[in-house]
PDB file of C-alpha atoms in Angstrom:
ATOM      1  CA  UNK E 162     -19.039-140.013-194.489  1.00  0.00           C
ATOM      2  CA  UNK E 163     -22.432-140.209-196.157  1.00  0.00           C
ATOM      3  CA  UNK E 164     -23.607-137.437-198.450  1.00  0.00           C
ATOM      4  CA  UNK E 165     -27.028-136.022-197.670  1.00  0.00           C
ATOM      5  CA  UNK E 166     -27.815-135.975-201.402  1.00  0.00           C
ATOM      6  CA  UNK E 167     -28.620-139.163-203.212  1.00  0.00           C
ATOM      7  CA  UNK E 168     -27.274-139.867-206.679  1.00  0.00           C
ATOM      8  CA  UNK E 169     -30.748-139.621-208.136  1.00  0.00           C
ATOM      9  CA  UNK E 170     -31.337-136.136-206.675  1.00  0.00           C
ATOM     10  CA  UNK E 171     -28.010-134.901-208.071  1.00  0.00           C
ATOM     11  CA  UNK E 172     -28.825-136.246-211.532  1.00  0.00           C
ATOM     12  CA  UNK E 173     -32.309-134.768-211.331  1.00  0.00           C
ATOM     13  CA  UNK E 174     -30.800-131.318-210.630  1.00  0.00           C
ATOM     14  CA  UNK E 175     -28.457-131.654-213.577  1.00  0.00           C
ATOM     15  CA  UNK E 176     -31.290-132.569-215.922  1.00  0.00           C
ATOM     16  CA  UNK E 177     -33.575-129.691-214.988  1.00  0.00           C
ATOM     17  CA  UNK E 178     -33.665-126.961-217.573  1.00  0.00           C
ATOM     18  CA  UNK E 179     -32.457-123.605-216.325  1.00  0.00           C
ATOM     19  CA  UNK E 180     -34.668-120.567-216.711  1.00  0.00           C
ATOM     20  CA  UNK E 181     -33.878-118.972-220.050  1.00  0.00           C
ATOM     21  CA  UNK E 182     -34.251-115.208-220.250  1.00  0.00           C
ATOM     22  CA  UNK E 183     -34.243-113.169-223.429  1.00  0.00           C
ATOM     23  CA  UNK E 184     -33.263-109.496-223.130  1.00  0.00           C
ATOM     24  CA  UNK E 185     -35.108-107.173-225.453  1.00  0.00           C
ATOM     25  CA  UNK E 186     -34.782-103.432-225.841  1.00  0.00           C
ATOM     26  CA  UNK E 187     -33.560-100.601-228.028  1.00  0.00           C
ATOM     27  CA  UNK E 188     -30.105-100.991-229.570  1.00  0.00           C
ATOM     28  CA  UNK E 189     -29.968 -99.084-232.855  1.00  0.00           C
ATOM     29  CA  UNK E 190     -30.395 -95.516-231.603  1.00  0.00           C
ATOM     30  CA  UNK E 191     -28.839 -95.917-228.152  1.00  0.00           C
ATOM     31  CA  UNK E 192     -25.184 -94.980-227.706  1.00  0.00           C
ATOM     32  CA  UNK E 193     -24.559 -96.979-224.493  1.00  0.00           C
ATOM     33  CA  UNK E 194     -26.687-100.025-225.284  1.00  0.00           C
ATOM     34  CA  UNK E 195     -23.933-102.501-224.376  1.00  0.00           C
ATOM     35  CA  UNK E 196     -23.675-101.087-220.844  1.00  0.00           C
ATOM     36  CA  UNK E 197     -27.462-101.090-220.436  1.00  0.00           C
ATOM     37  CA  UNK E 198     -27.764-104.722-221.527  1.00  0.00           C
ATOM     38  CA  UNK E 199     -24.817-105.741-219.308  1.00  0.00           C
ATOM     39  CA  UNK E 200     -26.497-104.022-216.345  1.00  0.00           C
ATOM     40  CA  UNK E 201     -29.763-105.816-217.152  1.00  0.00           C
ATOM     41  CA  UNK E 202     -27.915-109.127-217.231  1.00  0.00           C
ATOM     42  CA  UNK E 203     -26.336-108.359-213.839  1.00  0.00           C
ATOM     43  CA  UNK E 204     -29.745-107.490-212.349  1.00  0.00           C
ATOM     44  CA  UNK E 205     -31.221-110.786-213.569  1.00  0.00           C
ATOM     45  CA  UNK E 206     -28.340-112.728-212.041  1.00  0.00           C
ATOM     46  CA  UNK E 207     -28.793-110.827-208.758  1.00  0.00           C
ATOM     47  CA  UNK E 208     -32.527-111.567-208.680  1.00  0.00           C
ATOM     48  CA  UNK E 209     -32.560-115.160-209.945  1.00  0.00           C
ATOM     49  CA  UNK E 210     -29.066-116.414-209.149  1.00  0.00           C
ATOM     50  CA  UNK E 211     -26.550-117.899-211.512  1.00  0.00           C
ATOM     51  CA  UNK E 212     -28.635-120.897-212.554  1.00  0.00           C
ATOM     52  CA  UNK E 213     -30.211-118.938-215.381  1.00  0.00           C
ATOM     53  CA  UNK E 214     -29.302-118.532-219.012  1.00  0.00           C
ATOM     54  CA  UNK E 215     -29.581-115.099-220.557  1.00  0.00           C
ATOM     55  CA  UNK E 216     -29.643-114.267-224.255  1.00  0.00           C
ATOM     56  CA  UNK E 217     -28.026-110.865-224.637  1.00  0.00           C
ATOM     57  CA  UNK E 218     -28.316-109.518-228.210  1.00  0.00           C
ATOM     58  CA  UNK E 219     -25.801-106.754-227.392  1.00  0.00           C
ATOM     59  CA  UNK E 220     -23.072-109.416-227.487  1.00  0.00           C
ATOM     60  CA  UNK E 221     -23.686-110.214-231.157  1.00  0.00           C
ATOM     61  CA  UNK E 222     -20.957-109.006-233.540  1.00  0.00           C
ATOM     62  CA  UNK E 223     -21.482-105.548-235.065  1.00  0.00           C
ATOM     63  CA  UNK E 224     -21.803-104.752-238.753  1.00  0.00           C
ATOM     64  CA  UNK E 225     -24.434-107.292-239.812  1.00  0.00           C
ATOM     65  CA  UNK E 226     -27.831-106.675-241.407  1.00  0.00           C
ATOM     66  CA  UNK E 227     -31.067-106.352-239.434  1.00  0.00           C
ATOM     67  CA  UNK E 228     -32.264-109.584-240.989  1.00  0.00           C
ATOM     68  CA  UNK E 229     -29.143-111.389-239.716  1.00  0.00           C
ATOM     69  CA  UNK E 230     -29.743-110.112-236.161  1.00  0.00           C
ATOM     70  CA  UNK E 231     -33.459-110.908-236.176  1.00  0.00           C
ATOM     71  CA  UNK E 232     -32.850-114.467-237.406  1.00  0.00           C
ATOM     72  CA  UNK E 233     -30.626-115.155-234.396  1.00  0.00           C
ATOM     73  CA  UNK E 234     -32.856-113.311-231.957  1.00  0.00           C
ATOM     74  CA  UNK E 235     -36.014-115.125-233.039  1.00  0.00           C
ATOM     75  CA  UNK E 236     -34.320-118.520-232.712  1.00  0.00           C
ATOM     76  CA  UNK E 237     -33.151-117.567-229.200  1.00  0.00           C
ATOM     77  CA  UNK E 238     -36.628-116.228-228.382  1.00  0.00           C
ATOM     78  CA  UNK E 239     -38.179-119.537-229.414  1.00  0.00           C
ATOM     79  CA  UNK E 240     -35.940-121.319-226.873  1.00  0.00           C
ATOM     80  CA  UNK E 241     -36.558-118.817-224.053  1.00  0.00           C
ATOM     81  CA  UNK E 242     -39.006-119.080-221.199  1.00  0.00           C
ATOM     82  CA  UNK E 243     -39.251-115.345-220.427  1.00  0.00           C
ATOM     83  CA  UNK E 244     -38.609-112.126-222.333  1.00  0.00           C
ATOM     84  CA  UNK E 245     -37.346-109.276-220.140  1.00  0.00           C
ATOM     85  CA  UNK E 246     -38.032-105.880-221.620  1.00  0.00           C
ATOM     86  CA  UNK E 247     -35.569-103.046-221.022  1.00  0.00           C
ATOM     87  CA  UNK E 248     -36.960 -99.543-220.455  1.00  0.00           C
ATOM     88  CA  UNK E 249     -37.704 -97.809-223.751  1.00  0.00           C
ATOM     89  CA  UNK E 250     -38.442-101.070-225.565  1.00  0.00           C
ATOM     90  CA  UNK E 251     -41.523 -99.605-227.286  1.00  0.00           C
ATOM     91  CA  UNK E 252     -39.249 -97.296-229.301  1.00  0.00           C
ATOM     92  CA  UNK E 253     -37.497-100.259-230.938  1.00  0.00           C
ATOM     93  CA  UNK E 254     -38.927-101.950-234.007  1.00  0.00           C
ATOM     94  CA  UNK E 255     -36.939-105.100-233.269  1.00  0.00           C
ATOM     95  CA  UNK E 256     -38.222-105.249-229.683  1.00  0.00           C
ATOM     96  CA  UNK E 257     -41.787-104.815-230.929  1.00  0.00           C
ATOM     97  CA  UNK E 258     -41.302-107.776-233.289  1.00  0.00           C
ATOM     98  CA  UNK E 259     -39.883-109.817-230.402  1.00  0.00           C
ATOM     99  CA  UNK E 260     -42.806-108.962-228.086  1.00  0.00           C
ATOM    100  CA  UNK E 261     -45.372-109.789-230.761  1.00  0.00           C
ATOM    101  CA  UNK E 262     -43.654-113.103-231.489  1.00  0.00           C
ATOM    102  CA  UNK E 263     -43.360-113.924-227.784  1.00  0.00           C
ATOM    103  CA  UNK E 264     -47.090-113.311-227.297  1.00  0.00           C
ATOM    104  CA  UNK E 265     -47.916-115.454-230.309  1.00  0.00           C
ATOM    105  CA  UNK E 266     -45.790-118.450-229.242  1.00  0.00           C
ATOM    106  CA  UNK E 267     -46.675-118.179-225.538  1.00  0.00           C
ATOM    107  CA  UNK E 268     -43.390-116.961-224.037  1.00  0.00           C
ATOM    108  CA  UNK E 269     -43.778-114.964-220.810  1.00  0.00           C
ATOM    109  CA  UNK E 270     -43.140-111.221-221.090  1.00  0.00           C
ATOM    110  CA  UNK E 271     -41.763-109.382-218.060  1.00  0.00           C
ATOM    111  CA  UNK E 272     -41.389-105.624-217.854  1.00  0.00           C
ATOM    112  CA  UNK E 273     -41.153-105.368-214.060  1.00  0.00           C
ATOM    113  CA  UNK E 274     -37.817-107.044-213.273  1.00  0.00           C
ATOM    114  CA  UNK E 275     -35.726-104.436-215.065  1.00  0.00           C
ATOM    115  CA  UNK E 276     -37.838-101.438-214.088  1.00  0.00           C
ATOM    116  CA  UNK E 277     -35.073-100.073-211.822  1.00  0.00           C
ATOM    117  CA  UNK E 278     -32.628 -99.980-214.715  1.00  0.00           C
ATOM    118  CA  UNK E 279     -31.885 -96.380-215.707  1.00  0.00           C
ATOM    119  CA  UNK E 280     -33.851 -95.625-218.859  1.00  0.00           C
ATOM    120  CA  UNK E 281     -32.186 -93.988-221.803  1.00  0.00           C
ATOM    121  CA  UNK E 282     -33.999 -90.632-221.785  1.00  0.00           C
ATOM    122  CA  UNK E 283     -33.596 -89.549-225.408  1.00  0.00           C
ATOM    123  CA  UNK E 284     -33.656 -91.345-228.718  1.00  0.00           C
ATOM    124  CA  UNK E 285     -32.582 -89.633-231.903  1.00  0.00           C
ATOM    125  CA  UNK E 286     -34.216 -90.275-235.231  1.00  0.00           C
ATOM    126  CA  UNK E 287     -31.189 -90.421-237.530  1.00  0.00           C
ATOM    127  CA  UNK E 288     -33.170 -89.375-240.603  1.00  0.00           C
ATOM    128  CA  UNK E 289     -34.839 -86.263-239.164  1.00  0.00           C
ATOM    129  CA  UNK E 290     -32.496 -85.446-236.253  1.00  0.00           C
ATOM    130  CA  UNK E 291     -35.485 -85.148-233.902  1.00  0.00           C
ATOM    131  CA  UNK E 292     -34.928 -86.074-230.259  1.00  0.00           C
ATOM    132  CA  UNK E 293     -37.784 -87.733-228.377  1.00  0.00           C
ATOM    133  CA  UNK E 294     -38.313 -89.666-225.186  1.00  0.00           C
ATOM    134  CA  UNK E 295     -40.220 -92.908-224.620  1.00  0.00           C
ATOM    135  CA  UNK E 296     -40.190 -94.757-221.310  1.00  0.00           C
ATOM    136  CA  UNK E 297     -42.507 -97.605-220.292  1.00  0.00           C
TER     137      UNK E 297
END
């Protein structure tokens, strides 16, 4: 029985680069950030299928310095084709750095795909104890 796919078309599919998404959003002041990032990852897989690669910074090990996290995130951002912003991203200094870098190096920025994700309504400033809400 003959296959309807030629060997060259199968090899061409294997060589194509998958879409690489970079998740960006608040982590430091959000209690349930791991669940929010996991939900964002699930939404991207539902929308774009499983032939995508997703950089999820919530999976990095805890207890490191901000510099350590940003080094890894910026390397992953450089290799990404699209940055997907989680709701409340403007409240995060790290996410602002990632957006600025993405704009500078020409990586697409998408805020619409994850718009249906439940936003974290309140962020607490640990130094002052003030609660405030930012949602974009």
